[in-house]
mmCIF file of C-alpha atoms and ligand atoms in Angstrom:
data_model
loop_
_atom_site.group_PDB
_atom_site.id
_atom_site.type_symbol
_atom_site.label_atom_id
_atom_site.label_comp_id
_atom_site.label_asym_id
_atom_site.label_seq_id
_atom_site.Cartn_x
_atom_site.Cartn_y
_atom_site.Cartn_z
ATOM 1 C CA MET A 98 0.000 0.000 0.000
ATOM 2 C CA PRO A 99 1.386 3.490 -0.823
ATOM 3 C CA ILE A 100 2.494 5.161 2.336
ATOM 4 C CA GLN A 101 2.013 8.459 4.064
ATOM 5 C CA GLN A 102 5.078 10.658 4.367
ATOM 6 C CA TRP A 103 5.526 13.833 6.311
ATOM 7 C CA ASP A 104 7.423 16.873 5.141
ATOM 8 C CA PRO A 105 7.894 19.264 8.088
ATOM 9 C CA GLN A 106 7.539 22.393 5.922
ATOM 10 C CA THR A 107 4.356 21.243 4.208
ATOM 11 C CA TYR A 108 3.055 20.090 7.586
ATOM 12 C CA ALA A 109 3.747 23.465 9.190
ATOM 13 C CA ARG A 110 1.974 25.246 6.321
ATOM 14 C CA ASN A 111 -1.074 22.991 5.899
ATOM 15 C CA ALA A 112 -1.464 21.192 9.216
ATOM 16 C CA ARG A 113 -0.392 23.484 12.063
ATOM 17 C CA PHE A 114 -4.044 23.406 13.185
ATOM 18 C CA VAL A 115 -3.493 19.777 14.283
ATOM 19 C CA SER A 116 -1.244 20.758 17.193
ATOM 20 C CA ASP A 117 -3.020 24.099 17.705
ATOM 21 C CA LEU A 118 -6.231 22.162 18.356
ATOM 22 C CA GLY A 119 -4.527 19.849 20.857
ATOM 23 C CA ALA A 120 -5.332 22.058 23.868
ATOM 24 C CA GLY A 121 -8.291 19.915 24.987
ATOM 25 C CA VAL A 122 -6.384 16.657 25.210
ATOM 26 C CA PHE A 123 -3.425 18.477 26.782
ATOM 27 C CA GLU A 124 -5.789 19.738 29.476
ATOM 28 C CA LEU A 125 -7.153 16.221 30.022
ATOM 29 C CA LEU A 126 -3.590 14.990 30.569
ATOM 30 C CA ALA A 127 -3.019 17.733 33.186
ATOM 31 C CA PRO A 128 0.781 17.267 33.085
ATOM 32 C CA LYS A 129 2.605 17.852 36.370
ATOM 33 C CA PRO A 130 6.180 19.109 36.809
ATOM 34 C CA GLY A 131 8.657 16.252 37.153
ATOM 35 C CA GLU A 132 6.469 13.621 35.494
ATOM 36 C CA ARG A 133 8.067 11.339 32.908
ATOM 37 C CA VAL A 134 5.918 11.578 29.789
ATOM 38 C CA LEU A 135 6.142 9.810 26.434
ATOM 39 C CA ASP A 136 4.769 11.836 23.506
ATOM 40 C CA LEU A 137 3.627 9.159 21.079
ATOM 41 C CA GLY A 138 3.710 10.407 17.481
ATOM 42 C CA CYS A 139 5.247 13.771 18.278
ATOM 43 C CA GLY A 140 5.326 15.094 14.700
ATOM 44 C CA ASP A 141 7.438 18.241 14.629
ATOM 45 C CA GLY A 142 7.318 18.506 18.422
ATOM 46 C CA ALA A 143 4.954 21.481 18.831
ATOM 47 C CA LEU A 144 3.040 19.798 21.682
ATOM 48 C CA THR A 145 6.140 18.057 23.068
ATOM 49 C CA GLU A 146 7.540 21.532 23.632
ATOM 50 C CA LYS A 147 4.470 22.419 25.708
ATOM 51 C CA LEU A 148 4.956 19.291 27.835
ATOM 52 C CA VAL A 149 8.556 20.320 28.482
ATOM 53 C CA ALA A 150 7.384 23.865 29.310
ATOM 54 C CA ALA A 151 4.967 22.310 31.844
ATOM 55 C CA GLY A 152 8.001 20.857 33.638
ATOM 56 C CA CYS A 153 7.732 17.253 32.401
ATOM 57 C CA ARG A 154 10.687 15.081 31.454
ATOM 58 C CA VAL A 155 9.661 14.058 27.964
ATOM 59 C CA ILE A 156 10.741 11.529 25.378
ATOM 60 C CA ALA A 157 9.106 11.996 21.986
ATOM 61 C CA ILE A 158 8.663 9.203 19.450
ATOM 62 C CA ASP A 159 7.676 9.346 15.801
ATOM 63 C CA SER A 160 7.978 6.990 12.829
ATOM 64 C CA SER A 161 8.954 9.829 10.461
ATOM 65 C CA ALA A 162 12.672 10.606 10.238
ATOM 66 C CA GLU A 163 11.827 14.057 8.819
ATOM 67 C CA GLN A 164 9.526 14.959 11.714
ATOM 68 C CA ILE A 165 12.077 13.662 14.232
ATOM 69 C CA GLY A 166 14.600 16.023 12.633
ATOM 70 C CA ALA A 167 12.175 18.938 13.050
ATOM 71 C CA ALA A 168 11.483 17.989 16.687
ATOM 72 C CA ARG A 169 15.212 17.723 17.469
ATOM 73 C CA ALA A 170 15.722 21.167 15.937
ATOM 74 C CA ARG A 171 13.505 22.427 18.786
ATOM 75 C CA GLY A 172 15.980 20.890 21.242
ATOM 76 C CA LEU A 173 13.713 17.961 22.160
ATOM 77 C CA ASP A 174 14.675 14.375 23.009
ATOM 78 C CA ALA A 175 12.988 12.914 19.927
ATOM 79 C CA ARG A 176 13.600 9.363 18.761
ATOM 80 C CA ARG A 177 12.471 7.372 15.775
ATOM 81 C CA GLY A 178 10.250 4.455 16.701
ATOM 82 C CA ARG A 179 6.980 2.659 16.147
ATOM 83 C CA ALA A 180 4.004 2.835 18.478
ATOM 84 C CA GLU A 181 3.390 -0.926 18.212
ATOM 85 C CA THR A 182 6.893 -1.806 19.431
ATOM 86 C CA LEU A 183 7.915 0.823 21.989
ATOM 87 C CA PRO A 184 11.266 -0.053 23.589
ATOM 88 C CA PHE A 185 10.221 0.957 27.139
ATOM 89 C CA LYS A 186 9.241 -1.026 30.213
ATOM 90 C CA ALA A 187 7.287 0.544 33.099
ATOM 91 C CA GLU A 188 9.111 3.874 32.693
ATOM 92 C CA PHE A 189 6.480 6.567 32.212
ATOM 93 C CA ASP A 190 3.916 8.304 34.397
ATOM 94 C CA ALA A 191 1.931 9.122 31.268
ATOM 95 C CA VAL A 192 1.770 8.410 27.558
ATOM 96 C CA PHE A 193 0.264 11.278 25.557
ATOM 97 C CA SER A 194 -0.799 11.225 21.914
ATOM 98 C CA ASN A 195 -2.538 13.713 19.624
ATOM 99 C CA ALA A 196 -3.841 12.998 16.105
ATOM 100 C CA VAL A 197 -1.803 9.841 15.557
ATOM 101 C CA LEU A 198 -3.683 6.693 16.561
ATOM 102 C CA HIS A 199 -5.989 6.766 13.497
ATOM 103 C CA TRP A 200 -2.930 6.117 11.304
ATOM 104 C CA ILE A 201 -2.169 2.736 12.919
ATOM 105 C CA PRO A 202 -4.511 -0.129 12.028
ATOM 106 C CA ASP A 203 -3.272 -2.541 14.725
ATOM 107 C CA ALA A 204 -4.757 -0.655 17.661
ATOM 108 C CA GLY A 205 -4.440 -3.655 19.990
ATOM 109 C CA ALA A 206 -0.666 -3.787 19.423
ATOM 110 C CA VAL A 207 -0.357 -0.041 20.129
ATOM 111 C CA ILE A 208 -2.339 -0.275 23.359
ATOM 112 C CA ALA A 209 -0.350 -3.312 24.559
ATOM 113 C CA SER A 210 2.884 -1.479 23.756
ATOM 114 C CA VAL A 211 1.747 1.632 25.660
ATOM 115 C CA HIS A 212 0.730 -0.585 28.594
ATOM 116 C CA ARG A 213 4.276 -2.013 28.779
ATOM 117 C CA ALA A 214 5.813 1.476 28.626
ATOM 118 C CA LEU A 215 3.720 2.849 31.509
ATOM 119 C CA LYS A 216 4.347 2.429 35.218
ATOM 120 C CA PRO A 217 1.473 0.672 37.026
ATOM 121 C CA GLY A 218 -1.166 3.362 37.589
ATOM 122 C CA GLY A 219 0.281 5.429 34.736
ATOM 123 C CA ARG A 220 -2.118 7.177 32.391
ATOM 124 C CA PHE A 221 -2.713 6.920 28.654
ATOM 125 C CA VAL A 222 -4.322 10.135 27.410
ATOM 126 C CA ALA A 223 -4.954 10.655 23.719
ATOM 127 C CA GLU A 224 -7.116 12.157 21.017
ATOM 128 C CA PHE A 225 -7.540 10.976 17.445
ATOM 129 C CA GLY A 226 -10.097 10.541 14.683
ATOM 130 C CA GLY A 227 -13.212 8.672 15.808
ATOM 131 C CA ALA A 228 -16.057 6.924 13.969
ATOM 132 C CA GLY A 229 -17.280 9.049 11.064
ATOM 133 C CA CYS A 230 -14.209 11.303 10.934
ATOM 134 C CA VAL A 231 -13.735 13.100 7.586
ATOM 135 C CA GLN A 232 -16.492 10.869 6.210
ATOM 136 C CA THR A 233 -17.337 13.182 3.307
ATOM 137 C CA VAL A 234 -13.732 13.302 2.128
ATOM 138 C CA ARG A 235 -13.137 9.624 2.801
ATOM 139 C CA LEU A 236 -16.124 8.508 0.707
ATOM 140 C CA ALA A 237 -15.148 10.863 -2.126
ATOM 141 C CA LEU A 238 -11.580 9.516 -2.111
ATOM 142 C CA ILE A 239 -12.779 5.914 -2.191
ATOM 143 C CA ASP A 240 -15.274 6.678 -4.945
ATOM 144 C CA ALA A 241 -12.726 8.545 -7.106
ATOM 145 C CA ALA A 242 -10.276 5.647 -6.688
ATOM 146 C CA ASN A 243 -12.935 3.033 -7.527
ATOM 147 C CA ARG A 244 -13.841 4.952 -10.688
ATOM 148 C CA ARG A 245 -10.225 4.503 -11.796
ATOM 149 C CA GLY A 246 -10.365 0.744 -11.350
ATOM 150 C CA LEU A 247 -8.540 0.838 -8.002
ATOM 151 C CA ASP A 248 -9.810 -0.728 -4.765
ATOM 152 C CA GLY A 249 -10.558 2.497 -2.914
ATOM 153 C CA ALA A 250 -11.504 0.831 0.380
ATOM 154 C CA ALA A 251 -8.202 -1.070 0.419
ATOM 155 C CA LEU A 252 -6.277 2.201 0.013
ATOM 156 C CA ASP A 253 -8.042 3.788 2.990
ATOM 157 C CA PRO A 254 -5.345 4.123 5.690
ATOM 158 C CA TRP A 255 -7.517 5.330 8.567
ATOM 159 C CA PHE A 256 -8.786 3.598 11.687
ATOM 160 C CA PHE A 257 -11.662 5.623 13.139
ATOM 161 C CA PRO A 258 -13.220 3.506 15.912
ATOM 162 C CA THR A 259 -16.419 3.961 17.872
ATOM 163 C CA GLU A 260 -16.240 4.588 21.614
ATOM 164 C CA ASP A 261 -17.386 1.018 22.302
ATOM 165 C CA VAL A 262 -14.714 -0.545 20.105
ATOM 166 C CA TYR A 263 -11.877 1.511 21.568
ATOM 167 C CA ARG A 264 -13.058 1.114 25.167
ATOM 168 C CA ALA A 265 -13.161 -2.678 24.705
ATOM 169 C CA LEU A 266 -9.618 -2.653 23.282
ATOM 170 C CA LEU A 267 -8.314 -0.611 26.219
ATOM 171 C CA GLU A 268 -10.020 -2.826 28.780
ATOM 172 C CA ALA A 269 -8.841 -6.041 27.105
ATOM 173 C CA ASN A 270 -5.270 -4.732 27.255
ATOM 174 C CA GLY A 271 -5.104 -3.889 30.945
ATOM 175 C CA PHE A 272 -6.515 -0.350 31.180
ATOM 176 C CA THR A 273 -9.341 1.170 33.185
ATOM 177 C CA VAL A 274 -11.074 3.880 31.171
ATOM 178 C CA GLN A 275 -11.601 7.057 33.163
ATOM 179 C CA ALA A 276 -12.970 9.351 30.475
ATOM 180 C CA MET A 277 -13.982 8.916 26.857
ATOM 181 C CA LYS A 278 -15.792 11.241 24.499
ATOM 182 C CA LEU A 279 -16.621 11.115 20.771
ATOM 183 C CA PHE A 280 -17.450 14.571 19.457
ATOM 184 C CA PRO A 281 -17.738 16.415 16.142
ATOM 185 C CA ARG A 282 -15.093 19.065 15.640
ATOM 186 C CA PRO A 283 -15.711 20.756 12.283
ATOM 187 C CA THR A 284 -12.255 22.045 11.417
ATOM 188 C CA PRO A 285 -11.735 25.199 9.340
ATOM 189 C CA LEU A 286 -8.813 24.625 7.000
ATOM 190 C CA PRO A 287 -6.069 27.184 6.475
ATOM 191 C CA GLY A 288 -6.258 26.794 2.680
ATOM 192 C CA ASP A 289 -7.995 24.823 -0.017
ATOM 193 C CA ILE A 290 -9.143 21.219 0.476
ATOM 194 C CA THR A 291 -6.557 20.312 -2.167
ATOM 195 C CA ASP A 292 -3.809 21.247 0.340
ATOM 196 C CA TRP A 293 -5.421 18.940 2.902
ATOM 197 C CA LEU A 294 -5.585 16.121 0.353
ATOM 198 C CA GLU A 295 -1.939 16.557 -0.612
ATOM 199 C CA THR A 296 -0.902 16.593 3.049
ATOM 200 C CA PHE A 297 -3.107 13.831 4.499
ATOM 201 C CA ALA A 298 -4.368 11.610 1.660
ATOM 202 C CA GLN A 299 -1.088 10.364 0.214
ATOM 203 C CA PRO A 300 -2.017 6.658 0.457
ATOM 204 C CA PHE A 301 -4.758 7.389 -2.107
ATOM 205 C CA LEU A 302 -2.770 9.849 -4.236
ATOM 206 C CA GLY A 303 0.227 7.520 -4.427
ATOM 207 C CA ALA A 304 -1.925 4.780 -5.954
ATOM 208 C CA VAL A 305 -3.182 6.989 -8.788
ATOM 209 C CA ALA A 306 -1.065 7.226 -11.936
ATOM 210 C CA GLU A 307 1.010 10.399 -11.796
ATOM 211 C CA HIS A 308 -0.473 11.863 -14.989
ATOM 212 C CA ASP A 309 -3.986 11.469 -13.487
ATOM 213 C CA ARG A 310 -3.248 12.751 -9.968
ATOM 214 C CA ALA A 311 -4.246 16.392 -10.506
ATOM 215 C CA ALA A 312 -7.557 15.261 -12.088
ATOM 216 C CA PHE A 313 -8.122 12.861 -9.165
ATOM 217 C CA ILE A 314 -7.676 15.691 -6.675
ATOM 218 C CA GLN A 315 -10.057 17.910 -8.638
ATOM 219 C CA ASP A 316 -12.673 15.115 -8.773
ATOM 220 C CA VAL A 317 -12.535 14.741 -4.997
ATOM 221 C CA ARG A 318 -12.644 18.513 -4.520
ATOM 222 C CA ALA A 319 -15.749 18.808 -6.710
ATOM 223 C CA ALA A 320 -17.467 15.924 -4.891
ATOM 224 C CA VAL A 321 -16.958 17.384 -1.395
ATOM 225 C CA GLN A 322 -17.424 21.074 -2.243
ATOM 226 C CA PRO A 323 -21.225 21.200 -1.699
ATOM 227 C CA LYS A 324 -20.837 19.934 1.893
ATOM 228 C CA LEU A 325 -17.492 21.364 2.966
ATOM 229 C CA PHE A 326 -17.117 24.727 1.226
ATOM 230 C CA ASP A 327 -18.739 27.974 2.184
ATOM 231 C CA PRO A 328 -18.044 31.081 0.057
ATOM 232 C CA VAL A 329 -17.658 33.197 3.201
ATOM 233 C CA GLY A 330 -16.066 30.744 5.651
ATOM 234 C CA GLY A 331 -13.946 28.762 3.196
ATOM 235 C CA TRP A 332 -13.237 25.048 3.619
ATOM 236 C CA THR A 333 -14.154 23.111 6.759
ATOM 237 C CA ALA A 334 -13.270 19.441 7.203
ATOM 238 C CA ASP A 335 -15.781 17.185 8.978
ATOM 239 C CA TYR A 336 -13.534 15.953 11.778
ATOM 240 C CA ILE A 337 -14.879 13.794 14.595
ATOM 241 C CA ARG A 338 -12.567 13.229 17.558
ATOM 242 C CA LEU A 339 -12.268 10.465 20.107
ATOM 243 C CA ARG A 340 -10.629 11.718 23.304
ATOM 244 C CA PHE A 341 -9.915 9.483 26.288
ATOM 245 C CA ALA A 342 -7.992 9.030 29.512
ATOM 246 C CA ALA A 343 -7.217 5.518 30.792
ATOM 247 C CA GLU A 344 -5.100 4.159 33.631
ATOM 248 C CA ARG A 345 -2.811 1.135 33.564
ATOM 249 C CA ARG A 346 -4.156 -1.526 35.924
ATOM 250 C CA GLY A 347 -1.606 -3.322 38.084
HETATM 251 C C1 BEZ B 158 -5.760 14.160 11.731
HETATM 252 O O1 BEZ B 158 -4.560 14.405 11.643
HETATM 253 O O2 BEZ B 158 -6.366 14.437 12.741
HETATM 254 C C2 BEZ B 158 -6.456 13.490 10.615
HETATM 255 C C3 BEZ B 158 -5.737 13.095 9.535
HETATM 256 C C4 BEZ B 158 -6.352 12.437 8.511
HETATM 257 C C5 BEZ B 158 -7.700 12.176 8.558
HETATM 258 C C6 BEZ B 158 -8.424 12.599 9.642
HETATM 259 C C7 BEZ B 158 -7.811 13.235 10.685
#
């Protein structure tokens, strides 16, 4: 399957809202000075920096070498690694994650890996895309891919679970859920939906023949425009978030 890659400059231009909108989950974490915190999927480190400013001792992990470079340029302890295979054992008071977990299909492996990394009683606090997230865009992407003879559903990289599904996964992997909320968060975009597609929908774009890619993007844009574009307000993506706090049992 074509993969998603992150370019720190494109990310900063088209996706800064992702960390800017992380205040709610940051508040749910309520980081305390001196705590050891793992920032899982740190991206360019914008929120990691806030954890450090709150007095936490933070290690940041990301699978993207480019984003790790950007996070290190902020002076952060950022390391390349995968959420499913974290190399830590009972080391952290908290694992924090914003806008990452929907990119990893094996949610059970991630949760088990986070469980190992946490001290007993440690907390796992995260926010990511929940059931129905970017549904308008997702259906348009799948449809435009299908029309080209591709298997659109198979290209779809996102895992957007319901509350029930994610709660069951947490409980089955040794967590007690303390808070969980699925909520719509319509998200005004800083530019055109085409910028969002180029930044976030690479697994679809990479599967389309290069000579057809611009037409593919325009097809998706035209399909979603009636629902997501307003001549005064511009483009708004139909995000739905799942935010939770859970505690490692035993
Ligand atoms: C996000 O970063 O939150 C996101 C990315 C792709 C699809 C939906 C949400």
